[in-house]
Amino acid sequence: MNVLSPAVAAPKTNAGLEPILKLAPVVPVMIIEDLKTAVPLARALVAGGLKALEITLRTPVALEAARLIAAEVEGAEVGIGTVLTAAQLEQCDAIGAKFAVSPGATARLLDAADSAATPLLPGSGTPSESMTLLERGYVFQKFFPAEPSGGAAYIGSLSSPLPAVRFCPTGGVTPEKAKAYLKLKNIICVGGSWMAPKHLIAAGDWAGITALSAEAAALGR
């Protein structure tokens, strides 16, 4: 009897994320400080080919920014990041988010995700954490923090013992480092913020952000 079979055969509770995560090789991780920049920033990212957008719950305007982007930016697939609690997952449902992202996973959060409308991309950082998520059907996982935890070499080493898992590494990822991740067979995409630097946002240089987004969208091809 193969004792690993139940884990591999578990319901794929976030399998519906695959089309969203495959929209582009990079998911922008957005920290929106000024609500006025939300829509033009999202439009610039989408124009460059990055349609799956993660708006992190790190500022007071994050949820309202997500609502505005979902309502006003054609082609944007709006996700909510830094989801830590069941209550925040409920907020994702309330605004109709297409996905939610957490830096890690707790039993309470995963229990809430079982009944949530918003599919969750939970975070893992060790084989044990990844196995725990896999037992609950999470074949798509965020790997965080990617670079401090060992980078592409570390994640690549997980491919053989954990062949069912595909990761979205986030944390310290740059364009050059993204190339190394995207060569790995257990990577579905990467998360990063380099295509929307603060100085371009402050300057309202949306064309510059679109150009950087187009470069990011072409990675791994």
C-alpha positions as CSV (number, residue, x, y, z in Angstrom):
1,M,0.0,0.0,0.0
2,N,1.3,3.4,-1.0
3,V,0.8,5.6,2.1
4,L,1.5,8.7,0.0
5,S,-1.5,8.1,-2.3
6,P,-4.1,10.0,-0.2
7,A,-2.1,13.2,-0.3
8,V,-1.6,13.1,-4.0
9,A,-5.2,12.1,-4.7
10,A,-6.7,14.8,-2.4
11,P,-9.2,17.2,-4.0
12,K,-7.4,20.0,-5.8
13,T,-9.0,22.8,-3.9
14,N,-7.1,25.5,-5.8
15,A,-6.8,23.8,-9.2
16,G,-9.0,26.6,-10.7
17,L,-6.1,29.0,-10.2
18,E,-4.1,27.4,-13.1
19,P,-5.5,29.6,-15.9
20,I,-4.9,32.8,-13.9
21,L,-1.4,31.8,-12.9
22,K,-0.6,31.0,-16.5
23,L,-1.7,34.3,-17.9
24,A,1.9,35.6,-17.6
25,P,5.1,34.4,-16.2
26,V,5.0,37.2,-13.5
27,V,2.3,38.2,-11.1
28,P,2.8,41.8,-10.0
29,V,2.8,42.3,-6.2
30,M,1.3,45.7,-5.7
31,I,1.5,47.9,-2.6
32,I,-0.8,50.8,-3.3
33,E,-0.2,53.8,-1.0
34,D,-2.2,56.4,-2.9
35,L,-5.7,55.4,-4.1
36,K,-5.4,57.8,-7.1
37,T,-2.6,55.7,-8.6
38,A,-4.5,52.4,-8.4
39,V,-6.4,52.4,-11.7
40,P,-3.6,54.0,-13.9
41,L,-1.0,51.6,-12.4
42,A,-3.2,48.6,-13.1
43,R,-3.9,49.8,-16.6
44,A,-0.2,50.2,-17.2
45,L,0.5,46.7,-16.0
46,V,-2.3,45.1,-18.0
47,A,-1.2,47.0,-21.1
48,G,2.2,45.4,-20.7
49,G,0.7,41.9,-20.6
50,L,0.5,41.3,-16.9
51,K,-3.2,40.7,-16.2
52,A,-3.1,38.8,-12.9
53,L,-2.6,41.5,-10.2
54,E,-2.0,40.9,-6.5
55,I,-3.0,43.9,-4.4
56,T,-1.5,43.4,-1.0
57,L,-3.4,44.2,2.2
58,R,-0.5,46.3,3.5
59,T,-2.1,49.7,3.2
60,P,-5.4,51.2,4.4
61,V,-6.6,51.8,0.8
62,A,-5.8,48.3,-0.5
63,L,-9.3,46.9,-0.6
64,E,-10.8,50.0,-2.1
65,A,-8.0,50.0,-4.7
66,A,-8.9,46.4,-5.5
67,R,-12.5,47.3,-6.0
68,L,-11.7,50.2,-8.3
69,I,-9.3,48.1,-10.4
70,A,-11.8,45.3,-10.8
71,A,-14.5,47.7,-11.8
72,E,-12.5,50.0,-14.1
73,V,-9.6,48.1,-15.6
74,E,-10.5,45.8,-18.5
75,G,-8.6,42.6,-18.6
76,A,-7.4,42.7,-15.0
77,E,-7.7,39.6,-12.8
78,V,-7.7,41.1,-9.4
79,G,-6.3,39.1,-6.5
80,I,-5.7,40.1,-2.8
81,G,-2.4,39.4,-1.2
82,T,-1.1,39.2,2.4
83,V,-4.3,37.4,3.4
84,L,-3.7,36.3,7.0
85,T,-7.1,35.7,8.5
86,A,-10.5,34.1,7.8
87,A,-12.0,37.6,8.0
88,Q,-9.7,38.9,5.3
89,L,-10.6,35.9,3.1
90,E,-14.3,36.9,3.6
91,Q,-13.4,40.4,2.4
92,C,-11.9,38.8,-0.7
93,D,-15.2,37.1,-1.3
94,A,-17.1,40.3,-0.7
95,I,-15.3,42.2,-3.5
96,G,-15.3,39.3,-5.9
97,A,-11.5,38.8,-5.9
98,K,-10.4,36.2,-8.4
99,F,-7.7,34.8,-6.1
100,A,-6.2,35.3,-2.6
101,V,-2.6,34.9,-1.6
102,S,-1.2,34.2,1.9
103,P,2.5,34.3,2.9
104,G,1.9,31.1,4.9
105,A,-1.0,28.9,6.1
106,T,-2.7,28.3,9.3
107,A,-5.3,25.6,10.0
108,R,-7.9,28.3,10.7
109,L,-7.2,30.0,7.3
110,L,-7.3,26.8,5.4
111,D,-10.6,25.8,7.1
112,A,-12.1,29.1,6.0
113,A,-10.8,28.6,2.5
114,D,-12.7,25.3,2.3
115,S,-16.0,27.3,2.1
116,A,-14.7,30.5,0.5
117,A,-15.6,31.5,-3.0
118,T,-12.1,33.0,-3.6
119,P,-9.5,30.3,-4.4
120,L,-6.4,30.5,-2.2
121,L,-2.8,30.4,-3.1
122,P,-1.3,29.5,0.3
123,G,2.4,30.0,1.2
124,S,4.9,27.4,2.1
125,G,8.6,27.6,2.8
126,T,9.6,24.0,3.8
127,P,8.9,20.5,2.6
128,S,6.8,19.8,5.6
129,E,4.7,22.9,5.0
130,S,4.3,22.0,1.4
131,M,3.3,18.4,2.3
132,T,0.7,19.7,4.7
133,L,-0.8,21.9,2.0
134,L,-0.7,19.1,-0.5
135,E,-2.7,16.9,1.9
136,R,-5.5,19.4,1.7
137,G,-5.3,19.6,-2.1
138,Y,-3.2,22.6,-2.7
139,V,-1.1,21.7,-5.7
140,F,-0.4,25.4,-6.4
141,Q,1.5,27.1,-3.6
142,K,3.3,30.4,-3.1
143,F,6.9,29.9,-2.0
144,F,7.9,32.6,0.4
145,P,10.4,34.2,1.0
146,A,12.0,32.8,-2.1
147,E,15.4,34.3,-2.2
148,P,16.2,34.3,1.6
149,S,15.0,30.6,1.7
150,G,17.5,29.4,-0.9
151,G,16.2,30.6,-4.2
152,A,15.9,28.7,-7.4
153,A,18.4,26.0,-6.4
154,Y,16.3,25.2,-3.3
155,I,12.9,25.1,-5.0
156,G,14.3,23.1,-7.8
157,S,15.5,20.5,-5.3
158,L,11.8,20.0,-4.2
159,S,10.7,18.9,-7.7
160,S,11.7,15.3,-7.3
161,P,10.2,14.6,-3.8
162,L,7.2,16.8,-4.3
163,P,6.3,16.3,-8.0
164,A,2.7,17.3,-7.6
165,V,3.4,20.8,-6.4
166,R,3.9,23.8,-8.5
167,F,5.2,27.0,-6.9
168,C,4.9,30.7,-7.4
169,P,8.1,32.0,-5.7
170,T,7.9,35.5,-4.2
171,G,10.3,37.5,-2.2
172,G,13.5,39.1,-3.5
173,V,12.8,38.0,-7.1
174,T,14.4,40.2,-9.8
175,P,14.2,40.0,-13.6
176,E,17.5,38.0,-13.7
177,K,16.5,35.7,-10.9
178,A,13.1,35.2,-12.4
179,K,14.7,33.7,-15.4
180,A,16.3,31.0,-13.2
181,Y,13.0,30.2,-11.5
182,L,11.1,30.0,-14.7
183,K,13.4,27.3,-16.1
184,L,12.3,24.9,-13.4
185,K,9.5,22.4,-14.1
186,N,7.9,23.0,-10.7
187,I,7.4,26.7,-11.2
188,I,4.1,28.0,-12.7
189,C,5.0,31.7,-12.4
190,V,6.8,34.1,-10.1
191,G,5.7,37.1,-8.1
192,G,7.5,40.4,-8.0
193,S,7.2,44.2,-7.9
194,W,10.2,45.4,-10.0
195,M,8.0,46.4,-12.9
196,A,6.3,49.1,-10.8
197,P,9.0,50.9,-8.9
198,K,8.0,53.6,-6.5
199,H,9.8,56.4,-8.4
200,L,7.9,55.6,-11.6
201,I,4.6,55.5,-9.7
202,A,5.3,58.8,-8.0
203,A,6.2,60.3,-11.4
204,G,3.1,59.0,-13.0
205,D,5.3,57.3,-15.6
206,W,2.7,54.8,-16.7
207,A,4.4,54.3,-20.1
208,G,7.6,53.3,-18.3
209,I,5.7,50.8,-16.2
210,T,4.1,49.4,-19.3
211,A,7.5,48.9,-20.9
212,L,8.9,47.1,-17.8
213,S,5.7,45.0,-17.7
214,A,6.1,44.0,-21.3
215,E,9.7,42.9,-20.5
216,A,8.4,40.9,-17.6
217,A,5.7,39.3,-19.6
218,A,8.3,38.1,-22.1
219,L,10.4,36.3,-19.5
220,G,10.7,32.5,-19.8
221,R,9.7,32.5,-23.5
